[in-house]
CSV table of C-alpha atoms in Angstrom, one decimal:
chain,number,residue,atom,x,y,z
A,3,UNK,CA,23.9,2.5,-97.1
A,4,UNK,CA,27.5,2.5,-96.3
A,5,UNK,CA,29.5,-0.6,-97.3
A,6,UNK,CA,31.2,-1.8,-94.2
A,7,UNK,CA,33.5,-4.3,-95.8
A,8,UNK,CA,33.9,-8.0,-94.8
A,9,UNK,CA,36.7,-10.1,-93.4
A,10,UNK,CA,37.8,-11.0,-96.9
A,11,UNK,CA,38.4,-7.4,-97.9
A,12,UNK,CA,40.1,-6.7,-94.6
A,13,UNK,CA,42.4,-9.7,-95.0
A,14,UNK,CA,43.2,-8.6,-98.6
A,15,UNK,CA,44.0,-5.1,-97.3
A,16,UNK,CA,46.3,-6.4,-94.6
A,17,UNK,CA,48.0,-8.7,-97.1
A,18,UNK,CA,48.7,-5.8,-99.4
A,19,UNK,CA,50.0,-3.7,-96.5
A,20,UNK,CA,52.3,-6.5,-95.4
A,21,UNK,CA,53.5,-7.0,-99.0
A,22,UNK,CA,54.3,-3.3,-99.3
A,23,UNK,CA,56.2,-3.3,-96.1
A,24,UNK,CA,58.0,-6.5,-97.2
A,25,UNK,CA,59.0,-4.8,-100.5
A,26,UNK,CA,60.2,-1.7,-98.7
A,27,UNK,CA,62.3,-3.8,-96.3
A,28,UNK,CA,63.8,-5.7,-99.2
A,29,UNK,CA,64.6,-2.5,-101.1
A,30,UNK,CA,66.2,-0.8,-98.1
A,31,UNK,CA,68.3,-4.0,-97.4
A,32,UNK,CA,69.6,-3.7,-101.0
A,33,UNK,CA,68.2,-7.0,-102.4
A,34,UNK,CA,69.4,-7.3,-105.9
A,35,UNK,CA,66.1,-8.7,-107.2
A,36,UNK,CA,64.3,-5.4,-106.3
A,37,UNK,CA,67.0,-3.3,-107.6
A,38,UNK,CA,67.1,-5.2,-110.9
A,39,UNK,CA,63.3,-4.9,-111.2
A,40,UNK,CA,63.6,-1.1,-110.9
A,41,UNK,CA,66.5,-1.0,-113.4
A,42,UNK,CA,64.6,-3.0,-115.9
A,43,UNK,CA,61.5,-0.8,-115.6
A,44,UNK,CA,63.7,2.3,-116.1
A,45,UNK,CA,65.2,0.6,-119.1
A,46,UNK,CA,61.7,0.3,-120.6
A,47,UNK,CA,60.4,3.8,-119.7
A,48,UNK,CA,63.8,5.6,-120.3
A,49,UNK,CA,63.5,5.7,-124.2
A,50,UNK,CA,59.8,6.6,-123.9
A,51,UNK,CA,60.7,9.5,-121.6
A,52,UNK,CA,63.6,10.6,-123.9
A,53,UNK,CA,61.3,10.6,-126.9
A,54,UNK,CA,58.6,12.5,-125.1
A,55,UNK,CA,61.2,15.0,-123.8
A,56,UNK,CA,62.4,15.6,-127.3
A,57,UNK,CA,58.9,16.1,-128.5
A,58,UNK,CA,57.7,18.4,-125.6
A,59,UNK,CA,60.9,20.3,-124.9
A,60,UNK,CA,59.8,23.4,-126.9
A,61,UNK,CA,56.6,23.7,-124.7
A,62,UNK,CA,58.1,22.2,-121.6
A,63,UNK,CA,58.4,25.4,-119.7
A,64,UNK,CA,55.3,27.1,-121.1
A,65,UNK,CA,53.3,27.2,-117.9
A,66,UNK,CA,56.3,28.1,-115.9
A,67,UNK,CA,57.2,30.9,-118.3
A,68,UNK,CA,53.6,32.3,-118.1
A,69,UNK,CA,53.6,32.1,-114.3
A,70,UNK,CA,57.0,33.8,-114.1
A,71,UNK,CA,56.6,36.2,-117.0
A,72,UNK,CA,57.3,39.3,-114.9
A,73,UNK,CA,60.2,37.7,-113.1
A,74,UNK,CA,61.6,36.4,-116.3
A,75,UNK,CA,61.5,39.9,-117.8
A,76,UNK,CA,63.2,41.4,-114.8
A,77,UNK,CA,65.8,38.6,-114.9
A,78,UNK,CA,66.4,39.2,-118.6
A,79,UNK,CA,66.8,42.9,-118.1
A,80,UNK,CA,69.2,42.3,-115.2
A,81,UNK,CA,71.2,39.9,-117.3
A,82,UNK,CA,71.4,42.3,-120.1
A,83,UNK,CA,72.7,45.0,-117.8
A,84,UNK,CA,75.2,42.6,-116.4
A,85,UNK,CA,76.3,41.7,-119.9
A,86,UNK,CA,76.7,45.3,-120.8
A,87,UNK,CA,78.8,46.0,-117.6
A,88,UNK,CA,81.0,43.0,-118.3
A,89,UNK,CA,81.5,44.1,-121.9
A,90,UNK,CA,82.5,47.6,-120.7
A,91,UNK,CA,84.8,46.0,-118.1
A,92,UNK,CA,86.4,43.8,-120.7
A,93,UNK,CA,87.1,46.8,-123.0
A,94,UNK,CA,88.5,48.7,-120.1
A,95,UNK,CA,90.7,45.8,-119.2
A,96,UNK,CA,92.0,45.5,-122.7
A,97,UNK,CA,92.7,49.3,-122.7
A,98,UNK,CA,94.5,49.0,-119.3
A,99,UNK,CA,96.5,46.1,-120.5
A,100,UNK,CA,97.6,48.1,-123.6
A,101,UNK,CA,98.5,51.0,-121.4
A,102,UNK,CA,100.5,48.8,-119.1
A,103,UNK,CA,102.4,47.4,-122.0
A,104,UNK,CA,103.1,50.9,-123.4
A,105,UNK,CA,104.2,52.1,-119.9
A,106,UNK,CA,106.6,49.1,-119.5
A,107,UNK,CA,108.0,49.8,-122.9
A,108,UNK,CA,108.6,53.5,-122.3
A,109,UNK,CA,110.1,52.8,-118.9
A,110,UNK,CA,112.4,50.3,-120.4
A,111,UNK,CA,113.5,52.8,-123.1
A,112,UNK,CA,114.0,55.6,-120.5
A,113,UNK,CA,115.9,53.3,-118.2
A,114,UNK,CA,118.3,52.2,-121.0
A,115,UNK,CA,118.8,55.8,-122.2
A,116,UNK,CA,119.2,57.2,-118.7
A,117,UNK,CA,116.4,59.7,-119.1
A,118,UNK,CA,114.5,61.1,-116.1
A,119,UNK,CA,110.9,61.0,-117.2
A,120,UNK,CA,107.4,61.7,-116.1
A,121,UNK,CA,104.8,59.4,-117.7
A,122,UNK,CA,101.5,60.8,-119.0
A,123,UNK,CA,98.3,59.6,-120.5
A,124,UNK,CA,97.1,60.9,-123.9
A,125,UNK,CA,93.8,62.5,-123.2
A,126,UNK,CA,93.2,64.1,-126.6
A,127,UNK,CA,94.4,63.3,-130.2
A,128,UNK,CA,94.8,66.5,-132.2
A,129,UNK,CA,93.5,70.0,-131.8
A,130,UNK,CA,91.9,72.5,-134.1
A,131,UNK,CA,93.9,75.3,-132.6
A,132,UNK,CA,97.5,75.7,-133.8
A,133,UNK,CA,98.9,72.3,-134.7
A,134,UNK,CA,97.6,69.9,-137.3
A,135,UNK,CA,99.5,67.0,-135.7
A,136,UNK,CA,99.4,67.1,-131.9
A,137,UNK,CA,98.2,65.4,-128.8
A,138,UNK,CA,97.2,66.6,-125.4
A,139,UNK,CA,98.7,64.8,-122.3
A,140,UNK,CA,97.5,64.9,-118.7
A,141,UNK,CA,100.6,66.3,-117.1
A,142,UNK,CA,101.6,70.0,-117.2
A,143,UNK,CA,103.3,72.5,-115.0
A,144,UNK,CA,102.2,70.7,-111.9
A,145,UNK,CA,104.6,67.8,-113.0
A,146,UNK,CA,107.5,70.2,-113.8
A,147,UNK,CA,106.8,69.9,-117.5
A,148,UNK,CA,108.1,72.9,-119.5
A,149,UNK,CA,108.1,73.9,-123.1
A,150,UNK,CA,110.5,72.2,-125.6
A,151,UNK,CA,110.8,69.0,-123.7
A,152,UNK,CA,111.2,65.7,-125.6
A,153,UNK,CA,108.2,63.3,-125.5
A,154,UNK,CA,108.9,59.7,-126.1
A,155,UNK,CA,107.1,56.3,-126.0
A,156,UNK,CA,108.3,52.8,-125.9
A,157,UNK,CA,109.0,52.8,-129.6
A,158,UNK,CA,111.0,56.0,-129.7
A,159,UNK,CA,110.4,59.7,-130.4
A,160,UNK,CA,106.8,61.1,-130.2
A,161,UNK,CA,107.3,64.8,-130.5
A,162,UNK,CA,108.1,67.9,-128.4
A,163,UNK,CA,106.1,69.8,-125.8
A,164,UNK,CA,104.8,73.1,-127.3
A,165,UNK,CA,102.4,74.5,-124.8
A,166,UNK,CA,102.2,73.8,-121.1
A,167,UNK,CA,99.2,74.4,-118.9
A,168,UNK,CA,98.7,73.8,-115.2
A,169,UNK,CA,97.7,70.1,-115.5
A,170,UNK,CA,98.0,69.4,-119.2
A,171,UNK,CA,100.4,69.9,-122.1
A,172,UNK,CA,100.2,70.1,-125.8
A,173,UNK,CA,102.7,68.0,-127.8
A,174,UNK,CA,103.6,68.6,-131.4
A,175,UNK,CA,104.0,65.2,-133.0
A,176,UNK,CA,107.0,64.3,-135.1
A,177,UNK,CA,104.7,63.9,-138.1
A,178,UNK,CA,103.7,67.5,-138.1
A,179,UNK,CA,104.9,69.3,-141.3
A,180,UNK,CA,106.5,72.0,-139.3
A,181,UNK,CA,108.4,69.5,-137.1
A,182,UNK,CA,112.2,69.3,-137.5
A,183,UNK,CA,114.7,67.3,-135.6
A,184,UNK,CA,118.4,66.7,-136.0
A,185,UNK,CA,119.1,63.1,-136.5
A,186,UNK,CA,122.2,60.9,-136.9
A,187,UNK,CA,122.5,57.5,-138.6
A,188,UNK,CA,123.3,54.8,-136.1
A,189,UNK,CA,126.7,53.3,-136.8
A,190,UNK,CA,128.0,55.8,-139.4
A,191,UNK,CA,127.1,58.8,-137.2
A,192,UNK,CA,126.2,60.8,-140.3
A,193,UNK,CA,123.9,63.7,-139.4
A,194,UNK,CA,120.9,65.2,-141.1
A,195,UNK,CA,117.6,67.0,-140.6
A,196,UNK,CA,114.4,65.1,-140.5
A,197,UNK,CA,111.1,66.9,-141.5
A,198,UNK,CA,107.6,65.7,-140.8
A,199,UNK,CA,105.3,65.2,-143.8
A,200,UNK,CA,101.9,64.9,-142.1
A,201,UNK,CA,101.9,61.1,-142.4
A,202,UNK,CA,103.7,58.2,-140.7
A,203,UNK,CA,106.7,58.9,-142.9
A,204,UNK,CA,109.2,61.8,-143.0
A,205,UNK,CA,112.0,63.1,-145.2
A,206,UNK,CA,115.6,63.2,-144.0
A,207,UNK,CA,118.2,65.4,-145.6
A,208,UNK,CA,121.8,64.7,-145.0
A,209,UNK,CA,124.0,67.7,-144.2
A,210,UNK,CA,127.2,66.3,-145.7
A,211,UNK,CA,127.0,66.1,-149.4
A,212,UNK,CA,129.6,63.3,-149.5
A,213,UNK,CA,127.7,61.1,-147.1
A,214,UNK,CA,125.6,58.2,-148.2
A,215,UNK,CA,122.5,56.6,-146.7
A,216,UNK,CA,121.0,53.3,-147.4
A,217,UNK,CA,117.7,51.5,-146.9
A,218,UNK,CA,117.5,50.0,-143.4
A,219,UNK,CA,119.6,52.6,-141.7
A,220,UNK,CA,118.3,53.5,-138.2
A,221,UNK,CA,118.0,57.2,-137.3
A,222,UNK,CA,118.4,58.5,-133.7
A,223,UNK,CA,117.8,62.0,-132.3
A,224,UNK,CA,121.1,63.9,-132.3
A,225,UNK,CA,120.3,65.9,-129.2
A,226,UNK,CA,120.1,69.6,-128.6
A,227,UNK,CA,122.0,72.0,-126.3
A,228,UNK,CA,120.9,71.3,-122.7
A,229,UNK,CA,118.6,68.5,-123.9
A,230,UNK,CA,116.0,70.9,-125.2
A,231,UNK,CA,114.1,70.4,-127.3
A,232,UNK,CA,115.6,67.0,-128.0
A,233,UNK,CA,117.6,64.6,-125.8
A,234,UNK,CA,120.2,62.5,-127.6
A,235,UNK,CA,119.9,58.8,-128.6
A,236,UNK,CA,116.1,58.5,-128.9
A,237,UNK,CA,115.1,56.2,-131.9
A,238,UNK,CA,113.3,58.1,-134.6
A,239,UNK,CA,112.8,55.9,-137.6
A,240,UNK,CA,114.3,53.7,-140.2
A,241,UNK,CA,115.2,54.6,-143.9
A,242,UNK,CA,112.8,52.9,-146.2
A,243,UNK,CA,113.9,54.4,-149.5
A,244,UNK,CA,116.6,56.6,-151.0
A,245,UNK,CA,115.6,58.6,-154.1
A,246,UNK,CA,118.5,58.8,-156.5
A,247,UNK,CA,117.8,61.9,-158.6
A,248,UNK,CA,120.6,63.8,-160.3
A,249,UNK,CA,121.1,67.4,-159.5
A,250,UNK,CA,120.3,67.3,-155.8
A,251,UNK,CA,122.8,69.1,-153.6
A,252,UNK,CA,122.4,66.7,-150.7
A,253,UNK,CA,121.1,63.3,-150.4
A,254,UNK,CA,117.4,62.7,-149.3
A,255,UNK,CA,115.9,59.7,-147.7
A,256,UNK,CA,112.3,58.6,-146.9
A,257,UNK,CA,112.0,57.5,-143.3
A,258,UNK,CA,109.4,55.5,-141.5
A,259,UNK,CA,108.8,56.4,-137.9
A,260,UNK,CA,109.3,53.8,-135.2
A,261,UNK,CA,106.4,55.2,-133.3
A,262,UNK,CA,102.8,54.3,-134.2
A,263,UNK,CA,101.4,57.8,-133.7
A,264,UNK,CA,97.7,56.8,-134.2
A,265,UNK,CA,97.7,54.4,-131.2
A,266,UNK,CA,99.4,56.4,-128.5
A,267,UNK,CA,98.1,55.7,-125.0
A,268,UNK,CA,100.9,56.3,-122.6
A,269,UNK,CA,103.9,58.6,-123.3
A,270,UNK,CA,106.7,60.1,-121.2
A,271,UNK,CA,108.1,63.6,-121.1
A,272,UNK,CA,111.8,63.6,-120.6
A,273,UNK,CA,112.5,66.0,-117.7
A,274,UNK,CA,116.3,65.9,-117.7
A,275,UNK,CA,118.6,64.6,-120.3
A,276,UNK,CA,121.0,61.7,-119.6
A,277,UNK,CA,124.4,62.5,-118.1
A,278,UNK,CA,126.1,60.5,-120.8
A,279,UNK,CA,125.0,60.3,-124.4
A,280,UNK,CA,123.6,56.8,-124.9
A,281,UNK,CA,124.9,56.8,-128.4
A,282,UNK,CA,123.5,53.7,-130.3
A,283,UNK,CA,122.3,51.9,-127.1
A,284,UNK,CA,118.6,52.5,-128.0
A,285,UNK,CA,118.7,51.2,-131.5
A,286,UNK,CA,115.9,48.7,-131.7
A,287,UNK,CA,117.0,45.1,-132.2
A,288,UNK,CA,116.5,43.7,-135.7
A,289,UNK,CA,113.7,41.2,-136.1
A,290,UNK,CA,114.8,37.6,-135.7
A,291,UNK,CA,114.1,35.8,-139.0
A,292,UNK,CA,111.7,32.9,-138.7
A,293,UNK,CA,113.0,29.7,-140.2
A,294,UNK,CA,110.7,28.2,-142.8
A,295,UNK,CA,111.4,24.5,-143.7
A,296,UNK,CA,111.5,23.8,-147.5
A,297,UNK,CA,111.6,20.5,-149.2
A,298,UNK,CA,114.1,19.7,-151.9
A,299,UNK,CA,113.5,16.7,-154.1
A,300,UNK,CA,116.4,14.8,-155.6
A,301,UNK,CA,115.8,12.3,-158.4
A,302,UNK,CA,117.7,9.1,-157.4
A,303,UNK,CA,117.8,6.4,-160.1
A,304,UNK,CA,117.1,2.9,-158.9
A,305,UNK,CA,120.1,0.6,-158.5
A,306,UNK,CA,121.2,-1.2,-161.6
A,307,UNK,CA,119.2,1.0,-164.0
A,308,UNK,CA,120.1,4.0,-165.9
A,309,UNK,CA,116.7,4.8,-167.3
A,310,UNK,CA,115.1,8.1,-166.9
A,311,UNK,CA,112.3,6.7,-164.8
A,312,UNK,CA,113.8,7.8,-161.6
A,313,UNK,CA,112.1,7.7,-158.2
A,314,UNK,CA,112.1,11.2,-156.5
A,315,UNK,CA,113.3,11.3,-152.9
A,316,UNK,CA,112.2,14.1,-150.6
A,317,UNK,CA,114.9,15.5,-148.3
A,318,UNK,CA,113.9,18.5,-146.0
A,319,UNK,CA,116.4,21.3,-145.9
A,320,UNK,CA,116.0,24.1,-143.4
A,321,UNK,CA,116.4,27.5,-144.8
A,322,UNK,CA,115.7,30.9,-143.4
A,323,UNK,CA,113.5,33.7,-144.7
A,324,UNK,CA,114.0,37.3,-143.7
B,17,UNK,CA,35.6,-12.6,-116.5
B,18,UNK,CA,38.1,-11.8,-113.7
B,19,UNK,CA,41.0,-12.1,-116.0
B,20,UNK,CA,39.4,-9.9,-118.7
B,21,UNK,CA,38.7,-7.2,-116.1
B,22,UNK,CA,42.3,-7.4,-114.8
B,23,UNK,CA,43.8,-7.1,-118.3
B,24,UNK,CA,41.6,-4.2,-119.2
B,25,UNK,CA,42.4,-2.4,-116.0
B,26,UNK,CA,46.1,-2.9,-116.4
B,27,UNK,CA,45.9,-1.6,-120.0
B,28,UNK,CA,44.0,1.5,-118.9
B,29,UNK,CA,46.4,2.2,-116.1
B,30,UNK,CA,49.4,1.7,-118.2
B,31,UNK,CA,48.0,4.1,-120.8
B,32,UNK,CA,47.3,6.8,-118.1
B,33,UNK,CA,50.7,6.2,-116.7
B,34,UNK,CA,52.3,6.7,-120.2
B,35,UNK,CA,50.3,9.9,-120.6
B,36,UNK,CA,51.7,11.1,-117.2
B,37,UNK,CA,55.3,10.2,-118.1
B,38,UNK,CA,55.2,11.4,-121.7
B,39,UNK,CA,53.2,14.6,-121.3
B,40,UNK,CA,52.7,15.9,-117.8
B,41,UNK,CA,56.2,15.0,-116.5
B,42,UNK,CA,57.7,16.9,-119.4
B,43,UNK,CA,55.8,20.1,-118.7
B,44,UNK,CA,57.0,22.3,-115.8
B,45,UNK,CA,53.7,23.2,-114.0
B,46,UNK,CA,53.8,25.8,-111.3
B,47,UNK,CA,52.9,25.1,-107.6
B,48,UNK,CA,54.4,21.7,-107.7
B,49,UNK,CA,52.2,20.5,-110.5
B,50,UNK,CA,49.9,17.4,-110.3
B,51,UNK,CA,49.9,13.7,-111.1
B,52,UNK,CA,47.2,12.8,-113.5
B,53,UNK,CA,48.0,9.1,-112.7
B,54,UNK,CA,47.4,9.7,-109.0
B,55,UNK,CA,44.2,11.5,-109.6
B,56,UNK,CA,42.9,8.9,-112.0
B,57,UNK,CA,43.9,6.1,-109.5
B,58,UNK,CA,42.0,7.7,-106.7
B,59,UNK,CA,39.0,8.4,-108.9
B,60,UNK,CA,39.0,4.8,-109.9
B,61,UNK,CA,39.3,3.6,-106.3
B,62,UNK,CA,36.5,6.0,-105.2
B,63,UNK,CA,34.2,4.3,-107.8
B,64,UNK,CA,35.2,0.8,-106.7
B,65,UNK,CA,34.7,-1.6,-103.8
B,66,UNK,CA,37.3,-1.5,-101.0
B,67,UNK,CA,38.9,-4.7,-102.3
B,68,UNK,CA,39.4,-3.3,-105.8
B,69,UNK,CA,40.4,0.1,-104.4
B,70,UNK,CA,43.1,-1.5,-102.4
B,71,UNK,CA,44.4,-3.7,-105.2
B,72,UNK,CA,44.3,-0.9,-107.7
B,73,UNK,CA,46.1,1.4,-105.3
B,74,UNK,CA,48.7,-1.3,-104.6
B,75,UNK,CA,49.6,-1.9,-108.2
B,76,UNK,CA,49.3,1.7,-109.2
B,77,UNK,CA,51.7,2.5,-106.3
B,78,UNK,CA,54.1,-0.2,-107.5
B,79,UNK,CA,54.1,1.5,-110.9
B,80,UNK,CA,54.9,4.8,-109.3
B,81,UNK,CA,57.6,3.1,-107.2
B,82,UNK,CA,59.2,1.8,-110.4
B,83,UNK,CA,59.0,5.1,-112.1
B,84,UNK,CA,62.5,6.5,-113.1
B,85,UNK,CA,61.9,9.7,-111.1
B,86,UNK,CA,60.9,7.8,-107.9
B,87,UNK,CA,63.5,8.4,-105.1
B,88,UNK,CA,61.8,6.3,-102.3
B,89,UNK,CA,62.1,2.6,-101.7
B,90,UNK,CA,60.1,0.2,-103.7
B,91,UNK,CA,56.7,-0.4,-102.0
B,92,UNK,CA,56.4,3.1,-100.5
B,93,UNK,CA,53.8,4.3,-103.0
B,94,UNK,CA,52.2,0.9,-103.0
B,95,UNK,CA,51.8,1.1,-99.2
B,96,UNK,CA,50.4,4.6,-99.3
B,97,UNK,CA,48.0,4.1,-102.3
B,98,UNK,CA,46.7,0.7,-101.2
B,99,UNK,CA,45.8,2.3,-97.8
B,100,UNK,CA,44.3,5.4,-99.3
B,101,UNK,CA,42.6,3.4,-102.1
B,102,UNK,CA,41.0,1.1,-99.5
B,103,UNK,CA,40.1,4.0,-97.3
B,104,UNK,CA,38.5,6.2,-100.1
B,105,UNK,CA,36.5,3.2,-101.4
B,106,UNK,CA,35.5,2.2,-97.9
B,107,UNK,CA,34.2,5.7,-97.2
B,108,UNK,CA,32.6,6.1,-100.6
B,109,UNK,CA,31.2,2.8,-101.6
B,110,UNK,CA,27.5,2.5,-100.8
B,111,UNK,CA,27.2,6.1,-99.8
B,112,UNK,CA,24.4,7.0,-102.2
B,113,UNK,CA,24.3,10.6,-101.3
B,114,UNK,CA,28.0,11.0,-102.1
B,115,UNK,CA,27.8,8.9,-105.3
B,116,UNK,CA,25.2,11.2,-106.7
B,117,UNK,CA,27.1,14.3,-105.8
B,118,UNK,CA,30.1,14.8,-108.2
B,119,UNK,CA,31.4,17.9,-106.4
B,120,UNK,CA,31.8,16.0,-103.1
B,121,UNK,CA,33.6,13.2,-105.0
B,122,UNK,CA,36.0,15.8,-106.5
B,123,UNK,CA,36.7,17.2,-103.0
B,124,UNK,CA,37.1,13.7,-101.7
B,125,UNK,CA,39.7,12.9,-104.4
B,126,UNK,CA,41.5,16.2,-103.8
B,127,UNK,CA,41.7,15.5,-100.1
B,128,UNK,CA,43.0,12.0,-100.8
B,129,UNK,CA,45.7,13.4,-103.1
B,130,UNK,CA,46.8,15.8,-100.3
B,131,UNK,CA,46.9,12.9,-97.8
B,132,UNK,CA,48.8,10.7,-100.3
B,133,UNK,CA,51.4,13.4,-101.0
B,134,UNK,CA,51.8,14.3,-97.4
B,135,UNK,CA,52.2,10.7,-96.4
B,136,UNK,CA,54.8,10.2,-99.1
B,137,UNK,CA,56.8,13.2,-97.8
B,138,UNK,CA,56.4,12.1,-94.2
B,139,UNK,CA,57.5,8.5,-95.1
B,140,UNK,CA,60.6,9.9,-96.8
B,141,UNK,CA,61.3,12.0,-93.8
B,142,UNK,CA,61.0,9.0,-91.5
B,143,UNK,CA,63.4,7.1,-93.7
B,144,UNK,CA,65.9,9.9,-93.6
B,145,UNK,CA,65.7,10.8,-97.3
B,146,UNK,CA,66.1,14.3,-98.6
B,147,UNK,CA,62.7,16.0,-98.7
B,148,UNK,CA,63.5,19.7,-99.3
B,149,UNK,CA,62.6,22.9,-97.6
B,150,UNK,CA,59.4,23.1,-95.5
B,151,UNK,CA,58.0,26.0,-97.4
B,152,UNK,CA,58.5,24.1,-100.7
B,153,UNK,CA,56.8,21.0,-99.3
B,154,UNK,CA,53.8,23.0,-98.1
B,155,UNK,CA,53.5,24.7,-101.5
B,156,UNK,CA,53.7,21.3,-103.2
B,157,UNK,CA,51.0,19.7,-101.0
B,158,UNK,CA,48.7,22.7,-101.3
B,159,UNK,CA,49.4,23.0,-105.1
B,160,UNK,CA,48.6,19.3,-105.6
B,161,UNK,CA,45.3,19.7,-103.8
B,162,UNK,CA,44.4,22.8,-105.8
B,163,UNK,CA,45.4,21.3,-109.1
B,164,UNK,CA,43.4,18.2,-108.3
B,165,UNK,CA,40.3,20.3,-107.6
B,166,UNK,CA,40.8,21.8,-111.0
B,167,UNK,CA,41.7,18.7,-113.0
B,168,UNK,CA,39.5,16.1,-111.3
B,169,UNK,CA,36.2,17.3,-112.8
B,170,UNK,CA,37.7,16.4,-116.2
B,171,UNK,CA,39.3,13.2,-115.1
B,172,UNK,CA,36.3,11.9,-113.2
B,173,UNK,CA,33.9,11.4,-116.2
B,174,UNK,CA,36.6,9.6,-118.1
B,175,UNK,CA,37.4,7.3,-115.2
B,176,UNK,CA,33.8,6.7,-114.6
B,177,UNK,CA,33.1,5.7,-118.2
B,178,UNK,CA,36.2,3.4,-118.3
B,179,UNK,CA,35.2,1.9,-114.9
B,180,UNK,CA,31.8,1.2,-116.1
B,181,UNK,CA,33.1,-0.4,-119.3
B,182,UNK,CA,35.4,-2.7,-117.3
B,183,UNK,CA,33.1,-3.6,-114.4
B,184,UNK,CA,29.8,-3.0,-116.1
B,185,UNK,CA,28.6,-1.0,-113.1
B,186,UNK,CA,26.4,2.1,-113.0
B,187,UNK,CA,28.1,4.9,-114.8
B,188,UNK,CA,28.8,8.1,-113.0
B,189,UNK,CA,26.9,11.0,-114.6
């Protein structure tokens, strides 16, 4: 038999409905009592929820992960691919930034020296054919590059073009043992012959037996007839040591190249030499010494006493370190 | 007698509510999930007289209204659950054929959950609150109904035993 309910239950039901509607109205009108009640309840349940969340967080997404297993895998694969692409783009960006820096540097050098150049990208380091120290660049006869042209970069001399193809060229580096270039010392204008040694250092032999060379001297390319194979004024290196051995006919010096031959990205081939010799205009500026503050301590005896128990006073004195 | 029943009922409902808040609210369940508290409340109401069903629905609704995750006005769940609690008890109480048939009771509770969730969404819509996309709402309502069909057979025996212990009525087998 179905229970039909009586007037008492209906009255109770209506009372509850009216109470609910009353509460809704109060809440929607923003009565502070209702808002406070909700806030206090949340204050009680908040810590419970936080504790539960900490406890169940490892398994919180268990069902979701199972339900979306295929989708999650696909998403993971997609993200891995994106990550890989971004890493590649980042490496390429860094490479491009380096190339831009090198290009700016070599353009600056060429502009100061008055060289007409064509810039090229190094597409190969070394060859197993003829030269032990060489690079291949991506310009050739199509860019009016010919044999025995000087190749420079932002730091100075790189080498000389030895073979030219339609769209590429082979450059002998200045470090090659068979490489020789006439150089002069910036300032004193003493001249000599620099020979590659297969490393980042070379040996210079002064032509004048009465001339002297000292550590720190900057060497520039002396220049050849018609600017081939070397244009004048290109920085080559700096003297790092001067061996002093008796019995030598002429003075020798060990030279460190300005150019970092292992990290060449962008180089330029000098198509035409400058109208006027740039002389020493391309000598790299000396590094500016960084001041390092040092502290000097003076022992000042206290007033009225002459005892050795002096109180030290620290006085900073700026000095420079080269 | 009346006080003891009330205190026991409040303790039971608070315990179920804590289970809901501490466990089921922390787990991301697909298809919109389910509310063990809602299922338990409607099972309890279905086993009670219409007066008890309405009162239980009202106070359970108030508890849901006060829940931290509730976004509707205070009294919204109370209005919906007191109505549905009264309705489900009114339809169920004294119907011996239904009382002896647990499957129909489960279906009854699942239908009541669907009506409650739909009413809550509809109420929110009427009040101009954000209710989400229609497809998501349909999925939530259907998901709640399906989950209730799956969960209620486990909740119903527990609710029946507790209800019997509190009201000393015939236990649902």
